[in-house]
Coordinates of C-alpha atoms in Angstrom, one line a residue:
R8 CA 130.9 252.3 131.8
R9 CA 131.2 249.3 129.6
P10 CA 129.1 246.3 130.4
K11 CA 130.8 243.2 131.8
P12 CA 132.2 240.9 129.1
S13 CA 130.7 237.5 128.6
P14 CA 132.5 234.6 130.3
R15 CA 133.4 232.9 127.0
W16 CA 136.8 234.2 125.7
H17 CA 138.4 233.7 122.3
L18 CA 142.2 234.1 122.0
D19 CA 144.3 234.3 118.9
E20 CA 147.5 235.8 117.5
M21 CA 148.6 236.9 114.1
V22 CA 151.9 237.8 112.5
S23 CA 152.5 241.4 111.4
A24 CA 155.5 243.3 110.1
I25 CA 156.1 246.4 112.2
G26 CA 159.1 248.6 111.4
G27 CA 160.4 245.8 109.2
R28 CA 160.4 243.3 112.1
R29 CA 158.2 240.3 112.5
M30 CA 155.9 240.9 115.5
Y31 CA 153.0 238.9 116.9
V32 CA 149.7 240.6 117.7
W33 CA 147.9 238.8 120.6
R34 CA 144.2 239.5 121.0
A35 CA 141.3 238.4 123.2
V36 CA 137.6 238.9 122.5
D37 CA 134.5 237.7 124.2
D38 CA 131.8 235.8 122.3
E39 CA 129.9 239.0 121.6
G40 CA 132.9 240.5 119.8
E41 CA 134.0 242.9 122.5
V42 CA 137.8 243.3 122.6
L43 CA 139.1 242.3 126.0
G44 CA 142.8 243.0 125.4
S45 CA 145.6 243.0 122.9
A46 CA 149.4 243.0 123.0
V47 CA 152.2 243.2 120.5
E48 CA 155.2 241.0 121.3
R49 CA 158.3 239.7 119.5
R50 CA 157.8 236.1 120.7
R51 CA 155.2 233.5 120.4
D52 CA 156.0 231.2 123.2
A53 CA 154.4 229.9 126.4
A54 CA 155.9 232.6 128.6
T55 CA 154.4 235.3 126.4
A56 CA 151.1 233.6 126.4
E57 CA 151.1 233.2 130.1
S58 CA 152.0 236.9 130.6
F59 CA 149.1 237.9 128.2
L60 CA 146.6 235.7 130.1
R61 CA 147.7 237.0 133.5
K62 CA 147.1 240.5 132.3
L63 CA 143.7 239.6 131.0
L64 CA 142.6 237.9 134.2
R65 CA 143.8 240.8 136.3
D66 CA 142.0 243.5 134.1
Q67 CA 138.7 241.8 133.6
P68 CA 135.8 241.8 136.1
V69 CA 134.7 238.2 135.2
V70 CA 136.6 234.9 135.3
P71 CA 136.2 233.0 132.1
E72 CA 134.0 229.9 131.9
A73 CA 135.5 228.8 128.6
I74 CA 138.6 229.8 126.7
V75 CA 138.6 229.0 123.0
T76 CA 142.0 229.1 121.2
D77 CA 143.3 228.3 117.7
G78 CA 145.3 225.3 118.9
L79 CA 148.6 227.0 119.5
G80 CA 150.6 224.8 122.0
S81 CA 151.7 227.9 123.9
Y82 CA 148.1 228.5 125.1
K83 CA 147.8 225.0 126.4
T84 CA 151.1 225.3 128.4
A85 CA 150.1 228.7 129.8
L86 CA 146.6 227.6 130.8
D87 CA 148.1 224.6 132.5
R88 CA 150.5 226.8 134.5
L89 CA 147.6 229.1 135.5
G90 CA 145.3 226.2 136.5
L91 CA 142.8 227.0 133.8
S92 CA 143.3 223.9 131.6
N93 CA 139.8 222.6 132.4
R94 CA 138.3 225.7 130.7
H95 CA 140.3 225.3 127.5
R96 CA 138.4 224.4 124.3

């Protein structure tokens, strides 16, 4: 029984070596610091970003009012494809 997350989401990714391979850890948190979701992927492209965002939107009870990213172009492309580009900051 977790409370609903806030509608302001922050997305980022980081590089990590897992099993000697370069992997990307994708993570989403709300503005209160509650982790909304995470994923470990081999790629850092628009298709992966779109898949991660689709999963977040499906699993969360609120639609985001604002999505803050670190400026990665893959996020912009994915948000355009999902029709959420007006919420991107």
